[in-house]
Coordinates of N, CA and C and ligand atoms in Angstrom, one line a residue:
X1 N -183.7 17.9 -5.2 CA -182.5 18.0 -6.0 C -181.3 17.5 -5.3
X2 N -180.8 16.3 -5.5 CA -179.8 15.6 -4.7 C -178.7 15.2 -5.5
X3 N -177.6 15.5 -5.0 CA -176.3 14.8 -5.5 C -175.8 14.0 -4.4
X4 N -175.7 12.6 -4.7 CA -175.1 11.8 -3.6 C -173.7 11.7 -3.5
X5 N -173.1 12.0 -2.3 CA -171.7 11.9 -2.1 C -171.3 10.3 -1.8
X6 N -170.6 9.7 -2.5 CA -170.4 8.4 -2.5 C -169.1 8.1 -1.7
X7 N -169.1 8.3 -0.4 CA -167.9 8.2 0.4 C -167.9 6.9 1.3
X8 N -167.0 6.0 0.9 CA -167.0 4.8 1.7 C -166.5 5.0 3.2
X9 N -167.0 4.2 4.3 CA -167.6 2.9 4.1 C -169.0 3.0 3.9
X10 N -169.7 2.2 3.2 CA -171.1 2.3 3.0 C -171.8 1.5 3.9
X11 N -173.1 1.2 3.6 CA -174.0 0.5 4.6 C -173.8 -0.9 4.8
X12 N -174.8 -1.7 4.7 CA -174.7 -3.1 4.9 C -174.5 -4.0 3.7
X13 N -174.2 -3.3 2.5 CA -174.2 -4.1 1.3 C -172.7 -4.7 1.1
X14 N -172.2 -5.3 0.0 CA -171.0 -5.9 -0.2 C -169.9 -5.1 -0.6
X15 N -168.8 -5.7 -1.1 CA -167.7 -4.9 -1.6 C -167.8 -3.7 -2.6
X16 N -168.5 -4.2 -3.7 CA -168.7 -3.1 -4.7 C -169.9 -2.5 -4.4
X17 N -170.4 -2.2 -3.2 CA -171.6 -1.7 -2.8 C -172.0 -0.3 -3.2
X18 N -171.0 0.4 -3.8 CA -171.5 1.8 -4.2 C -172.3 1.6 -5.4
X19 N -172.2 0.5 -6.3 CA -172.7 0.4 -7.5 C -174.2 0.0 -7.1
X20 N -174.4 -0.8 -6.0 CA -175.7 -1.0 -5.5 C -176.6 0.2 -5.2
X21 N -175.7 1.0 -4.5 CA -176.3 2.3 -4.0 C -176.7 3.1 -5.3
X22 N -175.9 3.3 -6.2 CA -176.1 3.9 -7.5 C -177.3 3.3 -8.1
X23 N -177.5 2.1 -8.3 CA -178.7 1.3 -8.8 C -179.9 1.6 -8.0
X24 N -179.9 1.8 -6.9 CA -181.0 2.0 -6.0 C -181.5 3.5 -5.9
X25 N -180.7 4.3 -6.2 CA -181.0 5.6 -6.1 C -180.9 6.5 -7.4
X26 N -180.4 5.9 -8.5 CA -180.4 6.7 -9.8 C -181.7 7.3 -10.2
X27 N -182.7 6.9 -10.0 CA -184.0 7.2 -10.5 C -184.5 8.5 -9.9
X28 N -183.9 8.7 -8.7 CA -184.5 9.8 -7.9 C -183.4 11.0 -7.5
X29 N -182.2 10.8 -8.2 CA -181.2 11.9 -7.8 C -180.6 12.5 -9.2
X30 N -180.0 13.5 -9.0 CA -179.6 14.3 -10.1 C -178.0 13.9 -10.6
X31 N -177.3 13.2 -9.5 CA -176.0 12.9 -9.9 C -175.2 12.4 -8.6
X32 N -174.0 12.1 -8.9 CA -173.1 11.6 -7.9 C -171.8 12.3 -7.8
X33 N -171.2 12.3 -6.5 CA -170.0 12.9 -6.2 C -168.9 11.9 -5.7
X34 N -167.8 11.9 -6.5 CA -166.9 10.8 -6.0 C -165.7 11.5 -5.5
X35 N -165.3 11.1 -4.2 CA -164.2 11.8 -3.5 C -162.9 10.8 -3.7
X36 N -161.9 11.3 -3.0 CA -160.7 10.6 -3.0 C -160.6 9.3 -2.3
X37 N -161.5 9.1 -1.2 CA -161.7 7.8 -0.5 C -162.2 6.8 -1.4
X38 N -163.1 7.1 -2.4 CA -163.8 6.0 -3.2 C -162.7 5.7 -4.2
X39 N -162.0 6.7 -4.8 CA -161.0 6.4 -5.8 C -159.9 5.6 -5.2
X40 N -159.4 5.8 -3.9 CA -158.2 5.0 -3.4 C -158.7 3.7 -3.3
X41 N -160.1 3.6 -2.9 CA -160.5 2.1 -2.6 C -160.8 1.4 -4.0
X42 N -161.2 2.0 -4.9 CA -161.7 1.3 -6.1 C -161.0 1.6 -7.5
X43 N -160.1 2.8 -7.5 CA -159.4 3.2 -8.5 C -160.4 4.0 -9.6
X44 N -159.7 4.4 -10.7 CA -160.5 5.1 -11.7 C -161.8 4.3 -12.2
X45 N -161.7 3.0 -12.2 CA -163.0 2.2 -12.6 C -164.3 2.7 -11.9
X46 N -164.0 3.1 -10.5 CA -165.2 3.8 -9.8 C -165.9 4.9 -10.7
X47 N -165.3 5.7 -11.2 CA -165.8 6.8 -12.0 C -166.5 6.1 -13.2
X48 N -165.9 5.4 -13.9 CA -166.5 4.7 -15.0 C -167.7 4.0 -14.7
X49 N -167.8 3.1 -13.6 CA -168.8 2.5 -13.3 C -169.9 3.3 -12.9
X50 N -169.7 4.5 -12.1 CA -170.8 5.4 -11.6 C -171.4 6.1 -12.9
X51 N -170.6 6.5 -13.7 CA -171.3 7.1 -15.0 C -172.0 6.2 -15.8
X52 N -171.5 5.1 -16.0 CA -172.1 3.9 -16.9 C -173.4 3.5 -16.3
X53 N -173.4 3.3 -15.0 CA -174.6 2.6 -14.4 C -175.8 3.8 -14.3
X54 N -175.4 5.2 -14.0 CA -176.3 6.0 -13.7 C -176.7 6.8 -14.9
X55 N -175.6 7.2 -15.6 CA -175.9 8.0 -16.8 C -176.2 9.5 -16.4
X56 N -175.8 9.7 -15.1 CA -176.2 11.0 -14.6 C -174.8 11.8 -14.3
X57 N -174.9 13.1 -14.0 CA -173.8 14.0 -13.7 C -173.0 13.2 -12.8
X58 N -171.7 13.0 -13.0 CA -170.7 12.5 -12.3 C -169.8 13.5 -11.9
X59 N -169.6 13.8 -10.6 CA -168.7 14.9 -10.1 C -167.5 14.4 -9.5
X60 N -166.3 14.7 -9.8 CA -165.2 14.2 -9.2 C -164.6 15.2 -8.2
X61 N -164.5 15.0 -7.0 CA -164.3 15.8 -5.9 C -163.1 15.5 -5.2
X62 N -161.8 16.1 -5.7 CA -160.5 15.9 -5.0 C -160.1 17.4 -4.4
X63 N -161.1 18.3 -4.5 CA -160.8 19.7 -4.0 C -159.5 20.1 -4.4
X64 N -159.2 20.0 -5.7 CA -158.0 20.4 -6.3 C -157.5 21.8 -5.7
X65 N -156.2 21.9 -5.2 CA -155.5 23.1 -4.8 C -154.0 23.1 -5.1
X66 N -153.8 23.2 -6.5 CA -152.5 23.1 -6.9 C -152.2 24.3 -8.0
X67 N -151.0 24.3 -8.6 CA -150.9 25.3 -9.8 C -151.7 24.6 -11.0
X68 N -151.9 25.6 -12.1 CA -152.8 25.2 -12.9 C -152.4 23.9 -13.8
X69 N -151.0 23.9 -14.1 CA -150.6 22.8 -14.9 C -150.8 21.4 -14.3
X70 N -150.7 21.4 -13.0 CA -150.9 20.1 -12.3 C -152.3 19.8 -12.1
X71 N -153.2 20.7 -11.8 CA -154.6 20.5 -11.7 C -155.2 19.9 -13.1
X72 N -154.5 20.4 -14.1 CA -154.9 20.0 -15.5 C -154.5 18.4 -15.7
X73 N -153.5 18.0 -15.2 CA -153.2 16.6 -15.3 C -154.2 15.7 -14.7
X74 N -154.7 16.2 -13.4 CA -155.7 15.5 -12.8 C -157.1 15.4 -13.6
X75 N -157.4 16.6 -14.1 CA -158.7 16.8 -14.8 C -158.5 15.9 -16.1
X76 N -157.5 15.9 -16.8 CA -157.3 15.1 -18.0 C -157.7 13.7 -17.7
X77 N -157.2 13.1 -16.5 CA -157.4 11.7 -16.3 C -158.8 11.3 -15.9
X78 N -159.3 12.3 -15.1 CA -160.8 11.9 -14.6 C -161.8 12.2 -15.7
X79 N -161.5 13.1 -16.5 CA -162.5 13.4 -17.8 C -162.4 12.2 -18.8
X80 N -161.0 11.7 -18.9 CA -160.9 10.6 -19.9 C -161.9 9.4 -19.5
X81 N -161.9 9.2 -18.2 CA -162.8 8.0 -17.7 C -164.2 8.2 -17.6
X82 N -164.8 9.6 -18.0 CA -166.3 10.0 -18.0 C -166.7 10.7 -17.1
X83 N -165.8 11.5 -16.1 CA -166.3 12.5 -15.3 C -166.9 13.7 -16.1
X84 N -167.9 14.2 -15.6 CA -168.5 15.5 -16.2 C -168.0 16.8 -15.6
X85 N -167.7 16.7 -14.3 CA -167.3 17.9 -13.5 C -166.2 17.6 -12.5
X86 N -165.6 18.8 -12.1 CA -164.4 18.5 -11.3 C -164.4 19.8 -10.2
X87 N -164.2 19.4 -8.9 CA -164.3 20.3 -7.9 C -162.9 20.8 -7.6
X88 N -162.7 22.2 -7.5 CA -161.4 22.7 -7.1 C -161.6 23.7 -6.2
X89 N -160.5 24.1 -5.3 CA -160.7 25.1 -4.3 C -160.4 26.4 -5.0
X90 N -161.2 27.4 -4.5 CA -161.1 28.7 -5.0 C -159.9 29.4 -4.7
X91 N -159.4 29.3 -3.3 CA -158.4 30.0 -2.7 C -157.0 30.0 -3.4
X92 N -156.8 29.1 -4.3 CA -155.4 29.1 -4.9 C -155.4 30.2 -5.9
X93 N -156.4 30.9 -6.2 CA -156.5 32.2 -7.0 C -156.4 31.9 -8.6
X94 N -156.5 32.9 -9.3 CA -156.8 32.8 -10.8 C -155.5 32.6 -11.5
X95 N -154.5 33.5 -11.4 CA -153.4 33.6 -12.3 C -152.5 32.2 -12.0
X96 N -152.3 31.8 -13.1 CA -151.3 30.6 -13.3 C -152.0 29.3 -12.4
X97 N -153.2 29.5 -12.1 CA -154.0 28.3 -11.6 C -155.3 28.1 -12.1
X98 N -156.2 28.8 -11.5 CA -157.7 28.5 -11.9 C -157.9 28.9 -13.4
X99 N -157.1 30.0 -13.8 CA -157.4 30.4 -15.3 C -157.0 29.3 -16.2
X100 N -155.9 28.7 -15.9 CA -155.3 27.5 -16.8 C -156.4 26.3 -16.8
X101 N -156.8 25.9 -15.4 CA -157.7 24.9 -15.4 C -159.0 25.1 -16.1
X102 N -159.5 26.4 -15.8 CA -160.9 26.6 -16.4 C -160.7 26.6 -18.0
X103 N -159.7 27.2 -18.5 CA -159.5 27.1 -20.0 C -159.5 25.7 -20.6
X104 N -158.8 24.9 -19.9 CA -158.8 23.4 -20.2 C -160.1 22.8 -20.1
X105 N -160.9 23.0 -19.1 CA -162.2 22.5 -18.9 C -163.1 22.9 -19.9
X106 N -163.2 24.2 -20.2 CA -164.1 24.8 -21.2 C -163.7 24.4 -22.5
X107 N -162.6 24.1 -23.0 CA -162.2 23.5 -24.1 C -162.6 22.0 -24.3
X108 N -162.8 21.4 -23.2 CA -163.2 20.0 -23.3 C -164.7 19.8 -23.0
X109 N -165.6 21.0 -22.9 CA -166.9 21.0 -22.6 C -167.2 20.2 -21.3
X110 N -166.5 20.5 -20.3 CA -166.7 20.0 -19.0 C -167.0 21.1 -18.0
X111 N -167.3 20.7 -16.7 CA -167.7 21.7 -15.7 C -166.7 21.8 -14.6
X112 N -166.4 23.0 -14.3 CA -165.5 23.4 -13.1 C -166.5 23.8 -11.9
X113 N -166.3 23.3 -10.9 CA -167.1 23.6 -9.5 C -166.2 24.2 -8.5
X114 N -166.3 25.4 -8.1 CA -165.3 26.0 -7.1 C -165.8 26.0 -5.6
X115 N -164.9 25.5 -4.8 CA -165.2 25.6 -3.4 C -165.0 27.2 -3.0
X116 N -166.1 27.8 -2.5 CA -166.0 29.1 -2.1 C -166.2 29.3 -0.5
X117 N -166.6 28.3 0.1 CA -166.8 28.2 1.6 C -167.0 26.7 2.0
X118 N -166.7 26.4 3.1 CA -166.9 25.0 3.6 C -168.0 24.9 4.7
X119 N -168.5 23.6 4.9 CA -169.5 23.4 5.9 C -169.0 23.3 7.2
X120 N -167.8 23.0 7.4 CA -167.3 22.9 8.9 C -167.0 24.3 9.6
X121 N -166.9 24.4 10.8 CA -166.7 25.6 11.5 C -165.3 26.2 11.1
X122 N -164.2 25.4 11.0 CA -162.8 26.0 10.6 C -163.0 26.8 9.5
X123 N -163.9 26.7 8.6 CA -164.0 27.6 7.3 C -164.1 29.0 7.6
X124 N -164.6 29.3 8.7 CA -164.8 30.8 9.1 C -163.5 31.5 9.4
X125 N -162.4 30.7 9.7 CA -161.2 31.4 10.1 C -160.4 32.0 9.0
X126 N -160.4 31.2 7.8 CA -159.6 31.9 6.7 C -160.4 32.0 5.5
X127 N -161.1 30.8 5.0 CA -161.7 30.9 3.8 C -163.0 31.7 3.6
X128 N -163.9 31.6 4.6 CA -165.1 32.7 4.7 C -164.7 34.1 4.7
X129 N -163.5 34.4 5.1 CA -163.2 35.8 5.1 C -162.9 36.4 3.6
X130 N -162.8 35.5 2.7 CA -162.7 35.9 1.2 C -163.8 35.5 0.4
X131 N -164.8 35.0 1.2 CA -166.1 34.4 0.4 C -166.5 35.1 -0.8
X132 N -166.7 36.5 -0.6 CA -167.2 37.2 -1.7 C -166.3 37.4 -3.0
X133 N -165.1 37.7 -2.6 CA -163.9 37.6 -3.6 C -164.0 36.3 -4.3
X134 N -164.0 35.1 -3.7 CA -163.9 33.9 -4.3 C -165.4 33.7 -5.2
X135 N -166.3 34.1 -4.9 CA -167.4 34.0 -5.7 C -167.3 34.9 -7.1
X136 N -166.8 36.3 -6.8 CA -166.3 37.0 -8.0 C -165.4 36.4 -8.9
X137 N -164.5 35.7 -8.4 CA -163.3 34.9 -9.2 C -164.0 33.7 -9.8
X138 N -165.0 33.1 -9.3 CA -165.7 32.0 -9.9 C -166.5 32.6 -11.2
X139 N -167.0 33.7 -11.2 CA -167.8 34.4 -12.1 C -166.8 34.8 -13.3
X140 N -165.6 35.3 -12.9 CA -164.6 35.8 -13.8 C -164.1 34.7 -14.7
X141 N -164.0 33.5 -14.0 CA -163.4 32.3 -14.8 C -164.5 31.4 -15.4
X142 N -165.8 32.0 -15.3 CA -166.8 31.2 -15.9 C -167.0 29.9 -15.4
X143 N -167.0 29.7 -14.0 CA -167.2 28.5 -13.5 C -168.6 28.0 -13.6
X144 N -168.8 26.7 -13.8 CA -170.2 26.1 -13.8 C -170.8 26.2 -12.5
X145 N -170.1 26.0 -11.4 CA -170.8 25.9 -10.1 C -170.0 26.3 -8.9
X146 N -170.6 26.6 -7.7 CA -170.0 26.8 -6.6 C -170.4 25.7 -5.5
X147 N -169.6 25.5 -4.6 CA -169.9 24.7 -3.4 C -170.1 25.8 -2.3
X148 N -171.3 25.8 -1.8 CA -171.5 26.8 -0.6 C -172.3 26.0 0.4
X149 N -171.9 26.0 1.6 CA -172.4 25.0 2.5 C -173.9 25.3 3.2
X150 N -174.6 24.2 3.2 CA -175.9 24.3 3.8 C -176.0 24.8 5.2
X151 N -174.8 24.5 5.8 CA -174.7 25.0 7.3 C -174.6 26.6 7.3
X152 N -174.4 27.3 6.2 CA -174.5 28.8 6.3 C -175.4 29.3 5.2
X153 N -176.7 29.2 5.5 CA -177.6 29.6 4.5 C -177.6 31.0 3.9
X154 N -176.8 31.9 4.8 CA -176.8 33.3 4.5 C -175.8 33.4 3.5
X155 N -174.8 32.6 3.4 CA -173.8 32.7 2.3 C -174.4 32.2 1.1
X156 N -175.4 31.2 1.0 CA -176.0 30.6 -0.1 C -176.7 32.0 -0.7
X157 N -177.4 32.6 0.1 CA -178.3 33.7 -0.4 C -177.4 34.7 -1.1
X158 N -176.3 35.0 -0.3 CA -175.3 35.9 -0.9 C -174.7 35.6 -2.2
X159 N -174.3 34.3 -2.3 CA -173.8 33.9 -3.5 C -174.7 34.0 -4.5
X160 N -176.0 33.6 -4.3 CA -177.1 33.8 -5.4 C -177.4 35.1 -5.7
X161 N -177.3 36.0 -4.9 CA -177.4 37.5 -5.2 C -176.3 38.0 -6.1
X162 N -175.0 37.4 -5.9 CA -174.0 37.9 -6.9 C -174.0 37.2 -8.1
X163 N -174.2 36.0 -8.3 CA -174.0 35.2 -9.5 C -175.5 35.2 -10.3
X164 N -176.5 35.5 -9.6 CA -177.8 35.3 -10.4 C -178.1 33.8 -10.8
X165 N -178.5 33.8 -12.1 CA -178.8 32.4 -12.4 C -177.5 31.7 -13.4
X166 N -176.5 32.5 -13.3 CA -175.5 32.0 -14.2 C -174.6 30.9 -13.7
X167 N -174.6 30.6 -12.5 CA -173.8 29.6 -11.9 C -174.7 28.8 -10.8
X168 N -174.4 27.5 -11.0 CA -175.1 26.5 -10.0 C -174.6 26.5 -8.6
X169 N -175.4 26.3 -7.7 CA -174.9 26.3 -6.3 C -175.2 24.8 -5.7
X170 N -174.1 24.2 -5.2 CA -174.2 22.8 -4.7 C -173.8 23.1 -3.2
X171 N -174.8 22.5 -2.3 CA -174.8 22.6 -0.9 C -174.6 21.5 -0.1
X172 N -173.4 21.2 0.4 CA -173.2 19.9 1.4 C -173.6 20.4 2.8
X173 N -173.9 19.3 3.7 CA -174.0 19.6 5.1 C -175.4 19.2 5.6
X174 N -176.1 18.6 4.5 CA -177.5 18.3 4.9 C -177.6 16.9 5.5
X175 N -178.4 16.7 6.5 CA -178.5 15.4 7.1 C -177.5 15.2 8.2
X176 N -176.6 14.5 7.8 CA -175.4 14.0 8.9 C -174.9 15.2 9.5
X177 N -174.6 16.2 8.9 CA -173.9 17.6 9.5 C -175.0 18.5 10.0
X178 N -176.2 17.9 10.0 CA -177.2 18.7 11.0 C -178.2 19.5 10.3
X179 N -178.0 19.9 8.8 CA -179.0 20.6 8.3 C -180.1 19.9 7.7
X180 N -181.4 20.5 7.9 CA -182.6 19.9 7.5 C -182.7 19.9 5.9
X181 N -183.2 18.8 5.2 CA -183.4 18.7 3.9 C -184.2 20.0 3.4
X182 N -183.7 20.6 2.4 CA -184.7 21.7 1.7 C -184.3 23.0 2.2
X183 N -183.5 23.1 3.2 CA -183.4 24.5 3.7 C -182.2 25.2 2.8
X184 N -181.3 24.5 2.2 CA -180.2 25.2 1.3 C -181.1 25.5 0.0
X185 N -182.0 24.6 -0.5 CA -182.7 24.9 -1.7 C -183.6 26.2 -1.5
X186 N -184.1 26.2 -0.4 CA -184.9 27.5 0.0 C -184.1 28.7 0.2
X187 N -182.8 28.6 0.4 CA -181.9 29.7 0.3 C -181.3 30.1 -1.0
X188 N -181.5 29.2 -2.0 CA -181.1 29.5 -3.4 C -180.1 28.5 -3.8
X189 N -180.0 27.4 -3.2 CA -179.0 26.3 -3.8 C -179.8 25.6 -5.0
X190 N -179.2 25.0 -5.9 CA -179.6 24.2 -7.0 C -179.8 22.7 -6.4
X191 N -178.7 22.4 -5.8 CA -178.6 21.0 -5.3 C -178.1 20.9 -4.0
X192 N -178.6 19.8 -3.2 CA -178.2 19.5 -1.8 C -177.2 18.3 -2.1
X193 N -175.9 18.3 -1.5 CA -175.0 17.2 -1.5 C -175.4 16.4 -0.4
X194 N -175.7 15.0 -0.5 CA -175.9 14.2 0.7 C -175.2 12.9 0.6
X195 N -174.5 12.7 1.6 CA -173.7 11.5 1.7 C -174.2 10.4 2.6
X196 N -173.7 10.3 3.9 CA -173.9 9.3 4.8 C -175.4 8.9 5.1
X197 N -176.3 9.9 5.0 CA -177.8 9.7 5.4 C -178.2 8.7 4.3
X198 N -177.6 8.8 3.0 CA -178.1 7.7 2.0 C -177.0 6.6 2.0
X199 N -175.8 6.8 2.0 CA -174.8 5.7 1.8 C -174.8 4.7 2.9
X200 N -175.0 5.2 4.2 CA -175.0 4.4 5.3 C -176.4 3.8 5.6
X201 N -177.5 4.1 4.9 CA -178.8 3.7 5.3 C -178.9 2.1 5.0
X202 N -179.8 1.5 5.7 CA -180.1 0.2 5.3 C -180.6 0.0 4.0
X203 N -181.6 1.0 3.7 CA -182.3 1.2 2.4 C -182.0 2.4 1.7
X204 N -180.9 2.5 0.8 CA -180.7 3.9 0.4 C -181.8 4.4 -0.6
X205 N -182.6 3.5 -1.2 CA -183.6 4.1 -2.0 C -184.7 4.7 -1.1
X206 N -184.9 4.1 0.1 CA -185.9 4.7 1.0 C -185.4 5.9 1.6
X207 N -184.1 5.9 1.8 CA -183.5 7.3 2.4 C -183.7 8.4 1.4
X208 N -183.5 8.0 0.0 CA -183.5 9.1 -0.9 C -184.9 9.5 -1.1
X209 N -185.9 8.7 -1.1 CA -187.3 9.0 -1.1 C -187.7 9.9 0.1
X210 N -187.3 9.6 1.2 CA -187.6 10.4 2.5 C -186.9 11.7 2.3
X211 N -185.7 11.8 1.8 CA -185.0 13.1 1.6 C -185.9 14.0 0.7
X212 N -186.2 13.4 -0.7 CA -186.9 14.2 -1.5 C -188.2 14.7 -1.0
X213 N -188.9 14.0 -0.3 CA -190.3 14.3 0.2 C -190.0 15.4 1.3
X214 N -188.9 15.4 2.0 CA -188.6 16.4 3.1 C -188.2 17.7 2.3
X215 N -187.4 17.6 1.2 CA -187.1 18.8 0.5 C -188.4 19.4 0.1
X216 N -189.1 18.6 -0.8 CA -190.3 19.1 -1.4 C -191.2 19.8 -0.4
X217 N -191.4 19.4 0.8 CA -192.2 20.1 1.8 C -191.6 21.3 2.2
X218 N -190.4 21.3 2.6 CA -189.7 22.6 2.9 C -189.7 23.6 1.7
X219 N -189.6 23.3 0.6 CA -189.6 24.3 -0.5 C -191.1 24.7 -0.6
X220 N -192.1 23.9 -0.5 CA -193.4 24.3 -0.6 C -193.7 25.3 0.4
X221 N -193.1 25.2 1.5 CA -193.4 26.1 2.7 C -192.5 27.4 2.4
X222 N -191.4 27.2 2.2 CA -190.6 28.6 2.0 C -191.0 29.3 0.8
X223 N -191.7 28.9 -0.3 CA -192.0 29.5 -1.4 C -193.4 29.9 -1.4
X224 N -194.1 29.7 -0.2 CA -195.4 30.0 0.0 C -196.4 29.3 -0.7
X225 N -196.2 28.1 -1.2 CA -197.1 27.3 -2.2 C -198.3 26.7 -1.5
X226 N -198.3 26.8 -0.1 CA -199.5 26.2 0.7 C -199.9 27.2 1.6
Ligands
BMP301 P1 -172.3 13.8 4.5 O1 -173.7 14.2 3.9 O2 -172.1 12.4 4.6 O3 -171.9 14.8 5.4 O4 -171.2 14.2 3.0 C1 -171.0 15.5 2.7 C2 -170.3 15.4 1.5 O5 -170.0 16.7 1.1 C3 -168.9 14.7 1.7 O6 -168.4 14.1 0.5 C4 -167.9 15.9 1.9 O7 -166.6 15.7 1.4 C5 -168.6 17.0 1.2 N1 -168.4 18.4 1.5 C6 -168.7 18.8 2.8 O8 -169.2 18.0 3.6 N2 -168.5 20.1 3.2 C7 -167.8 21.0 2.3 O9 -167.7 22.1 2.7 C8 -167.5 20.6 1.0 C9 -167.8 19.2 0.6 O10 -167.3 19.0 -0.6

């Protein structure tokens, strides 16, 4: 279960190479995540192109952290061009912020994914101190998903314990940031977000194959299927 993070620069391909990467990986992954760097390089058309070429879940990740009214302005624009989901920070809180964004997103049949911890070490100092409260906030506003890092599997297990099957868990940190493919899935994540191991590979399609195989092997091992 892979979401590809399309962050430039890419591997050896040409200018519009993120589309080549989509073409080469779309049959084996569950969706794509588009961040600010891709949008600044190729504009809103990058969202349109990824959605049109892949027909898969297209997640826009600007890690919104603003008052609700302004977050909605961003959501409006990216949903208009075909995005399915948007990622926002949980730490801005519910009142006047996430409650407004969530209401807008639900009214438009789209998905809100909340960041409740991050994969880098700095997350421990502030964000992780409020991890459980952020997960409960996500439940309160009926978020579709959470970003919980693969680098801290115990947080994935905790989040899963709290949300049950109501909320999807997306885990970055696999590959380039050091976590073995499949470990986050074994801890309860639904998807592993993977960027550079795929986007900087000479052959992105082979990179995805290898990742899927490694995920499967790990999951078979941890679920005791062999
Ligand atoms: P990579 O596999 O190349 O390390 O990319 C990870 C992706 O996940 C990047 O797009 C990054 O913005 C994102 N991400 C992360 O690495 N850690 C987090 O805590 C949250 C993220 O969205």
